Coordinates of C-alpha atoms and ligand atoms in Angstrom, one line a residue:
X1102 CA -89.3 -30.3 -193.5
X1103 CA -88.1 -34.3 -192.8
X1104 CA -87.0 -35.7 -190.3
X1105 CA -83.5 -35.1 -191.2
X1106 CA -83.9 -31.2 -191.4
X1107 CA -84.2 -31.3 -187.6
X1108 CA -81.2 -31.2 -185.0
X1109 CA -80.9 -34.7 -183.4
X1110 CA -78.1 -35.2 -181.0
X1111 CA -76.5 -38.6 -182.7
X1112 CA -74.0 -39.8 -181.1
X1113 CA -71.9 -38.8 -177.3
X1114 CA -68.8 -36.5 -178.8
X1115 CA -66.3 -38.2 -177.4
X1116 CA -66.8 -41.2 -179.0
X1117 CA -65.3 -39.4 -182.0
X1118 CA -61.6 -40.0 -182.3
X1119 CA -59.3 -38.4 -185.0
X1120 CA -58.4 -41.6 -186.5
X1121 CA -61.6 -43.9 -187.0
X1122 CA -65.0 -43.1 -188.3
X1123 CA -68.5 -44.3 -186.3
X1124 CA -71.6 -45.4 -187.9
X1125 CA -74.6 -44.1 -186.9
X1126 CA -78.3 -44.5 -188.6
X1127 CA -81.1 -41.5 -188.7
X1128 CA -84.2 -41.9 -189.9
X1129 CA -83.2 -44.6 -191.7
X1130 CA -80.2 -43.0 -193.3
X1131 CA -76.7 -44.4 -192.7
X1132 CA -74.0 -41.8 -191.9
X1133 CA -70.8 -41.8 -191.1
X1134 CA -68.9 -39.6 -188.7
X1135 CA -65.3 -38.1 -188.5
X1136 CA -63.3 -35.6 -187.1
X1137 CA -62.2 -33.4 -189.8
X1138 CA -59.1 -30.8 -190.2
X1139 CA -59.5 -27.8 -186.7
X1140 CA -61.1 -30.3 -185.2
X1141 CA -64.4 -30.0 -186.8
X1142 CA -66.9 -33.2 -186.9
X1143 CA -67.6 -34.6 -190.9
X1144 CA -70.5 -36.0 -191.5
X1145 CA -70.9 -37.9 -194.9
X1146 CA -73.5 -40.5 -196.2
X1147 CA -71.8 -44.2 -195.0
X1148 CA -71.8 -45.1 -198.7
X1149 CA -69.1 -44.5 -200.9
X1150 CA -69.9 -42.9 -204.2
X1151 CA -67.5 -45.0 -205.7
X1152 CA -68.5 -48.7 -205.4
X1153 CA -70.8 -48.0 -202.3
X1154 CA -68.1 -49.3 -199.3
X1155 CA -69.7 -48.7 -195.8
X1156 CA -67.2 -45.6 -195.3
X1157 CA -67.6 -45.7 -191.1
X1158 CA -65.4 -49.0 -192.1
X1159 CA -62.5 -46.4 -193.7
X1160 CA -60.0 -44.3 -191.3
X1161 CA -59.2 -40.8 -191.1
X1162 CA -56.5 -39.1 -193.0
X1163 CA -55.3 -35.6 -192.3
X1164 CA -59.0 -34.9 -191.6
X1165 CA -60.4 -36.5 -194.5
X1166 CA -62.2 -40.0 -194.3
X1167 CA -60.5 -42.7 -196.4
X1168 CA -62.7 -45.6 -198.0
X1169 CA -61.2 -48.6 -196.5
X1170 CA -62.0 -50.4 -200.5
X1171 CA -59.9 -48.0 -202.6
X1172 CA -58.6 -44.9 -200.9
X1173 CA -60.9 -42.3 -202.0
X1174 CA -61.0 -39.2 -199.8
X1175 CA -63.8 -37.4 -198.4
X1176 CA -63.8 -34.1 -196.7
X1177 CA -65.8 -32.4 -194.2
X1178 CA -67.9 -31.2 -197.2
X1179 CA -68.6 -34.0 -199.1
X1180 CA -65.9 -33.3 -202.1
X1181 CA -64.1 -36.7 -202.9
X1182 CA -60.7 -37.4 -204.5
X1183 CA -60.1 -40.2 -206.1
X1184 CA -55.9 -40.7 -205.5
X1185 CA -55.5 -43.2 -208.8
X1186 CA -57.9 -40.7 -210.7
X1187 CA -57.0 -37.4 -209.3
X1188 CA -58.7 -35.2 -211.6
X1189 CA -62.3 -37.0 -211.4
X1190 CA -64.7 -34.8 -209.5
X1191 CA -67.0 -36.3 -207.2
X1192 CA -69.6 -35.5 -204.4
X1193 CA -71.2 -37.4 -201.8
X1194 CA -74.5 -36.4 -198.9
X1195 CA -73.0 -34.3 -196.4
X1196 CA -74.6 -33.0 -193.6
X1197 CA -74.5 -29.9 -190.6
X1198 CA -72.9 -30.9 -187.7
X1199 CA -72.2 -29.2 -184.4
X1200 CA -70.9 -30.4 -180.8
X1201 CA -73.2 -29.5 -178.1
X1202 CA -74.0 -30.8 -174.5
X1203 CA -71.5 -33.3 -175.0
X1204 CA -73.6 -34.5 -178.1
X1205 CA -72.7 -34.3 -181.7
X1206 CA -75.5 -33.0 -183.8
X1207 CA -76.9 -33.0 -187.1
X1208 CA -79.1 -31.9 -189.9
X1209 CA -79.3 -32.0 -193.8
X1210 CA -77.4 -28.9 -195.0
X1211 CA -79.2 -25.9 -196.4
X1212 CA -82.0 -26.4 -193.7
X1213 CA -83.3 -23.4 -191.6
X1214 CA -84.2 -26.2 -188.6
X1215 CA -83.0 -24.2 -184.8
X1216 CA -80.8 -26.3 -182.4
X1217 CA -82.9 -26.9 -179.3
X1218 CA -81.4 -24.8 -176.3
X1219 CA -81.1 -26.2 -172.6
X1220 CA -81.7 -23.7 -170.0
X1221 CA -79.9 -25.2 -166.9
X1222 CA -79.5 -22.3 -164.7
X1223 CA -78.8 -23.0 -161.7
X1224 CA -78.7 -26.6 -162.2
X1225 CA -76.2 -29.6 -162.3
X1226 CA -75.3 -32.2 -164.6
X1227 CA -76.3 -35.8 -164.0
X1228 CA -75.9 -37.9 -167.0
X1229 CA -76.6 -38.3 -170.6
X1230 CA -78.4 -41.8 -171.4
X1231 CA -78.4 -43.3 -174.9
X1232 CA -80.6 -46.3 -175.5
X1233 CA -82.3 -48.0 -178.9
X1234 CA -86.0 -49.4 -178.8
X1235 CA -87.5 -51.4 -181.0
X1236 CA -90.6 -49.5 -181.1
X1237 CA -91.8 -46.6 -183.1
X1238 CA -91.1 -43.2 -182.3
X1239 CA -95.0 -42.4 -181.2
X1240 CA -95.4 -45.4 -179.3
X1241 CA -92.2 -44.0 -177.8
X1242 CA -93.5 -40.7 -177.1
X1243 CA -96.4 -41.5 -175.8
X1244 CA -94.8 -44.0 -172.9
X1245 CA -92.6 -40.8 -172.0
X1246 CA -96.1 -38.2 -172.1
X1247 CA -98.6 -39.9 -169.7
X1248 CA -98.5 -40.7 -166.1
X1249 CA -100.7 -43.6 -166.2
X1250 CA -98.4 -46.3 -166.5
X1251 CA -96.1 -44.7 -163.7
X1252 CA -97.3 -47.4 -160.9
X1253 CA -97.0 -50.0 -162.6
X1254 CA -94.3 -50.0 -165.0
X1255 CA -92.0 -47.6 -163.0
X1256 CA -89.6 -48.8 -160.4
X1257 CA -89.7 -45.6 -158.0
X1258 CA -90.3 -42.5 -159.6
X1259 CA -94.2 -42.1 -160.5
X1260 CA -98.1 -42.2 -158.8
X1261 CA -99.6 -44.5 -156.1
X1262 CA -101.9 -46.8 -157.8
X1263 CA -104.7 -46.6 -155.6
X1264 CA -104.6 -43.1 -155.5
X1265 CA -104.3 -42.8 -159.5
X1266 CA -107.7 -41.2 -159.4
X1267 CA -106.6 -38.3 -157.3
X1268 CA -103.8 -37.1 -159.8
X1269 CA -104.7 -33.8 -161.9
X1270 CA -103.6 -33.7 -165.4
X1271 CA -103.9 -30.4 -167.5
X1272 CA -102.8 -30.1 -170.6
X1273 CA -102.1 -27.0 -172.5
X1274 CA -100.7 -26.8 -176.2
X1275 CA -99.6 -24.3 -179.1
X1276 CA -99.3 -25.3 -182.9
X1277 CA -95.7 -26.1 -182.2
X1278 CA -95.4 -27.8 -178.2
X1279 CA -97.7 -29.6 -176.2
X1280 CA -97.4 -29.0 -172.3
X1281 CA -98.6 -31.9 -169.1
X1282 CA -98.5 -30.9 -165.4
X1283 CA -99.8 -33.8 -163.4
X1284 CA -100.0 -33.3 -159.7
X1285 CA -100.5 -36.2 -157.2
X1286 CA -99.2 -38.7 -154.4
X1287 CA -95.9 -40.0 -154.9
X1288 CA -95.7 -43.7 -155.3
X1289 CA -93.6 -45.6 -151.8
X1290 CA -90.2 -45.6 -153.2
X1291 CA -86.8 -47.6 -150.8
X1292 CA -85.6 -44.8 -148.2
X1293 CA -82.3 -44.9 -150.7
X1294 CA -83.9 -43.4 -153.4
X1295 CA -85.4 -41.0 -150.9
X1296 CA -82.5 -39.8 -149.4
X1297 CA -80.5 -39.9 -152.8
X1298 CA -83.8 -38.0 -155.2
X1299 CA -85.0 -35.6 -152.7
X1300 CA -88.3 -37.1 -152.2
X1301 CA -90.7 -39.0 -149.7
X1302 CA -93.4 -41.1 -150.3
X1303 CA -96.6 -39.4 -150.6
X1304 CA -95.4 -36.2 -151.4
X1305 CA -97.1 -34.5 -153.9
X1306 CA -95.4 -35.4 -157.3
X1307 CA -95.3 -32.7 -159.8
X1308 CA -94.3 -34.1 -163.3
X1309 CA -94.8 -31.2 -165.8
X1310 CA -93.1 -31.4 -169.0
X1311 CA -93.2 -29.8 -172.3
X1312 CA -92.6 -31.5 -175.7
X1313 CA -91.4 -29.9 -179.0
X1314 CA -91.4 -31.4 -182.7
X1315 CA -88.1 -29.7 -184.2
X1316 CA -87.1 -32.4 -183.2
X1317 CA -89.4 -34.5 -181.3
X1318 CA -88.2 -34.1 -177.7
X1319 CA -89.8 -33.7 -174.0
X1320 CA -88.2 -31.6 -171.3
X1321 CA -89.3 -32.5 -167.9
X1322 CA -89.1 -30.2 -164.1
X1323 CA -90.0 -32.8 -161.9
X1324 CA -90.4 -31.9 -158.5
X1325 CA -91.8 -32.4 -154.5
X1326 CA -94.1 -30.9 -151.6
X1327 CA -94.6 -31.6 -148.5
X1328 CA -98.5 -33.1 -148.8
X1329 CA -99.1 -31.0 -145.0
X1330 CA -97.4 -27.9 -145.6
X1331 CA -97.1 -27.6 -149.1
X1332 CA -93.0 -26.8 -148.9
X1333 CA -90.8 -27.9 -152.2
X1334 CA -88.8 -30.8 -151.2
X1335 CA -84.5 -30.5 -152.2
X1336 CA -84.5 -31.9 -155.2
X1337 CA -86.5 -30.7 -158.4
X1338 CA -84.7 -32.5 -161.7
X1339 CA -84.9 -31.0 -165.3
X1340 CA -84.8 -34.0 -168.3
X1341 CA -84.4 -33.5 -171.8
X1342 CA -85.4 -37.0 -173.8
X1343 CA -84.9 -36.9 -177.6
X1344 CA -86.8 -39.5 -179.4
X1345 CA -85.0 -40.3 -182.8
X1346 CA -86.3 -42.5 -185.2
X1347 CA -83.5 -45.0 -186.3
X1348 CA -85.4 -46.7 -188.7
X1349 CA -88.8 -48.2 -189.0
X1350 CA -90.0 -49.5 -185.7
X1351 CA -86.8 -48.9 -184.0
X1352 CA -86.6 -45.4 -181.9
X1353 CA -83.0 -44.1 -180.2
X1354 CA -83.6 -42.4 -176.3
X1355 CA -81.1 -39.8 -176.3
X1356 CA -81.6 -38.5 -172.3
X1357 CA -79.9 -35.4 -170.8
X1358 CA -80.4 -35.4 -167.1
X1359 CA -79.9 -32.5 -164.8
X1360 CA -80.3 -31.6 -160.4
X1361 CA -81.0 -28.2 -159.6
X1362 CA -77.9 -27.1 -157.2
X1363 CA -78.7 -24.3 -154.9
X1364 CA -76.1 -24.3 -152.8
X1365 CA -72.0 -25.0 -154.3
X1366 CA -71.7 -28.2 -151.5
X1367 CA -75.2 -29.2 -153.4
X1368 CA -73.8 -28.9 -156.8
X1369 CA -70.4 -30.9 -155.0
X1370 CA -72.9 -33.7 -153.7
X1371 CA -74.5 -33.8 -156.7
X1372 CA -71.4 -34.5 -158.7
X1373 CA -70.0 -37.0 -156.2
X1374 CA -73.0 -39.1 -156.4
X1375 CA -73.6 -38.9 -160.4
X1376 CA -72.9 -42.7 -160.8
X1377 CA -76.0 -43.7 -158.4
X1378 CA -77.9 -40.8 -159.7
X1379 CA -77.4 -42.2 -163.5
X1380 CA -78.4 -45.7 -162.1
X1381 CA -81.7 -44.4 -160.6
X1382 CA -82.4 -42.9 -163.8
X1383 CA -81.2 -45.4 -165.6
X1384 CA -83.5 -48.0 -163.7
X1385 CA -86.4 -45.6 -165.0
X1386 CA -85.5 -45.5 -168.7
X1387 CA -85.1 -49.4 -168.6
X1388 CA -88.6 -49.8 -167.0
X1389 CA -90.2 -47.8 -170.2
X1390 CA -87.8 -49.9 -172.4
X1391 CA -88.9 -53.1 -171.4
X1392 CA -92.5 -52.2 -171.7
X1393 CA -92.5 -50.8 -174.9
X1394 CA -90.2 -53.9 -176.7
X1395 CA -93.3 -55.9 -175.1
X1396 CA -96.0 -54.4 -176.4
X1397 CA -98.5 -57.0 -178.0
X1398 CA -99.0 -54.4 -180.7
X1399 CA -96.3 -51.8 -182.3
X1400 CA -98.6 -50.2 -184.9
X1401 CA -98.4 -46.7 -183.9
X1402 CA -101.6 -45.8 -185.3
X1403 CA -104.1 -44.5 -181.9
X1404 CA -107.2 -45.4 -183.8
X1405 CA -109.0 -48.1 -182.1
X1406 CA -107.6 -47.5 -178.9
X1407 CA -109.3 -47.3 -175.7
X1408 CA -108.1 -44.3 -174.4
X1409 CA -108.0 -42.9 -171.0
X1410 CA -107.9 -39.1 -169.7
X1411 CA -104.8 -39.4 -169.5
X1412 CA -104.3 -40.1 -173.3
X1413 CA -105.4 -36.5 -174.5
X1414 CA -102.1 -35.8 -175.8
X1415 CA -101.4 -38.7 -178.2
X1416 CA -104.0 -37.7 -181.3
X1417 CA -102.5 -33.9 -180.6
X1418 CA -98.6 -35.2 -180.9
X1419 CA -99.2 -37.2 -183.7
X1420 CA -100.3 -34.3 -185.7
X1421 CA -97.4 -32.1 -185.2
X1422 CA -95.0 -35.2 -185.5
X1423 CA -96.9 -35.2 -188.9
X1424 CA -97.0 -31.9 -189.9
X1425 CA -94.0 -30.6 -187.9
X1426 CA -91.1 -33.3 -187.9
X1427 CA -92.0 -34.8 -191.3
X1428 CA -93.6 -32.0 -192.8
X1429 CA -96.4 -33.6 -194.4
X1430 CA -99.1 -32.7 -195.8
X1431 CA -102.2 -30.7 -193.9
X1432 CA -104.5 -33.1 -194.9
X1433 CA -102.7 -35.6 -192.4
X1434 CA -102.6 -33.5 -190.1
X1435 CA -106.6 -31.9 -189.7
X1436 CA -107.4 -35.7 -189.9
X1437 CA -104.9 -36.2 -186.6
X1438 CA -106.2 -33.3 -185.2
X1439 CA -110.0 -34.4 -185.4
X1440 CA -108.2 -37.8 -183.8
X1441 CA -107.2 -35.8 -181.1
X1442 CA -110.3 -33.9 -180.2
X1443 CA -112.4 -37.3 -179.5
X1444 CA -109.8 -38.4 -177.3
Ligands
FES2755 S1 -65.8 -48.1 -202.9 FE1 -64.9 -46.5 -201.8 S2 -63.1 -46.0 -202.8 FE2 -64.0 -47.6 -204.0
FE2_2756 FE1 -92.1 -44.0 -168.1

């Protein structure tokens, strides 16, 4: 497979109007997306077959996108039509698209690739969170897999740095997903971010996340105890980050958060609140932004790094990023894999 097999969630569905097209760039590929005829979503290569027009500059015509240079028509499908040469036959790139979790996705047609499933039970909507990086997708991935950096970079949620030592880390994989539960102290976090995520300070933090390669994504059940009694705090959030790769050295965050809601006044609260709650996740997403645009050093290779035990999972991800999301070669990947067992 490449990277375009894969589902990515590309762009917020409602941003998608009947009338204009929207840019977007995957894995270094420019596409252009429409609503078509029923209300389906087009998705076509943003460069006209014709004299190579950015067509996410076009409109939309009774659900076919018009190049803004000389008319031609595009449908859903690819097929063009030429109106001054009507009987020329044309084709451009066209791709799978679907609207999901109030995300339009996509993938290169013909491919076999599964659209990742949320399981939400029981849980509320917070916010979705779109944001570009100029970093590499595994420098990206590896900010949002360790806990190391969660003192220091992180505003509120994350580990007390003198008590880093104390935090457990496990890791547990399969030849498709890698899995990190870290248990420790909670960092001291305002009494406003208390109240608002459930939490206190020194509570025993549970961040345990999972991350997938079809396409690269984490999915994180962060949660709280009581450090004396060992009770689970309110609050226990589930996050789904995508990790995109625009181009080279630039990565999109596409982040789906969600509040478990026991109670229907809890899922009421929840939704009342969602623009603070999107800020204090927000305020988290931008911490890990600013640190990795500042990074001395963007080559996403791991080798001569000094890693800690924290850093297990970065030779292990690499390899199925390899192997799995861009379908290389094993070669690549037993030479990752060996990477990963020095760590
Ligand atoms: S370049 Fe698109 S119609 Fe001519
Ligand atoms: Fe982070």
């Amino acid at each position: 497979m490449a990277a375009l097999d894969h589902w990515h969630p590309v762009l917020p569905a409602r941003q998608l109007s009947t009338k204009h097209p929207v840019g977007i760039t995957l894995a270094n590929q420019r596409i252009a997306l429409f609503r078509s005829n029923q209300g389906t979503i087009g998705a076509v290569n943003d460069c006209c077959v014709h004299r190579r027009a950015s067509l996410c500059r076009g409109r939309v015509v009774d659900g076919r996108l018009q190049c803004g240079y000389h008319g031609w028509l595009f449908s859903a499908d690819g097929e063009a039509e030429s109106p001054g040469t009507p009987k020329m036959r044309a084709t451009t790139t066209s791709y799978d698209t679907v609207e999901k979790y109030g995300y339009v996705w996509l993938r290169a047609r013909g491919s076999q690739a599964k659209l990742p499933q949320f399981n939400t039970d029981g849980y509320e909507y917070v916010c979705t969170l779109d944001q570009a990086v100029d970093a590499p997708l595994e420098l990206v991935l590896d900010n949002f897999t360790e806990v190391e950096h969660t003192p220091t970079t992180h505003a509120n949620f994350g580990y007390e740095l003198s008590r880093m030592s104390e935090v457990q880390t496990h890791v547990e994989s399969t030849d498709a997903s890698v899995r990190v539960v870290n248990v420790g102290p909670q960092k001291r976090t305002p009494w406003i971010i208390q109240a608002l995520a459930g939490l206190r300070s020194g509570d025993r933090f549970t961040d345990d996340w999972t991350t997938y390669f079809s396409p690269v994504y984490s999915v994180y059940d962060q949660f709280w105890n009581d450090p004396k009694t060992g009770i689970e705090r309110r609050d226990r959030w589930r996050i789904y980050v995508f990790f995109n790769p625009l181009e080279p050295g630039r990565t999109q965050l596409v982040v789906f958060a969600y509040l478990r809601a026991t109670t229907p006044a809890r899922a009421a609260f929840i939704r009342a609140t969602r623009p603070l709650l999107k800020r204090i996740v927000n305020v988290e997403v931008q911490c890990d932004v600013a640190m990795l645009e500042s990074l001395a050093d963007k080559n996403p290779s791991i080798e001569g790094m000094k890693l800690s035990r924290f850093d297990r999972v970065l030779g292990m991800q690499r390899e199925r990023i390899n192997r799995i999301y861009y379908g290389k070669p094993q070669a690549c990947s037993a030479n990752a894999a060996s990477m990963a067992e020095t760590v």
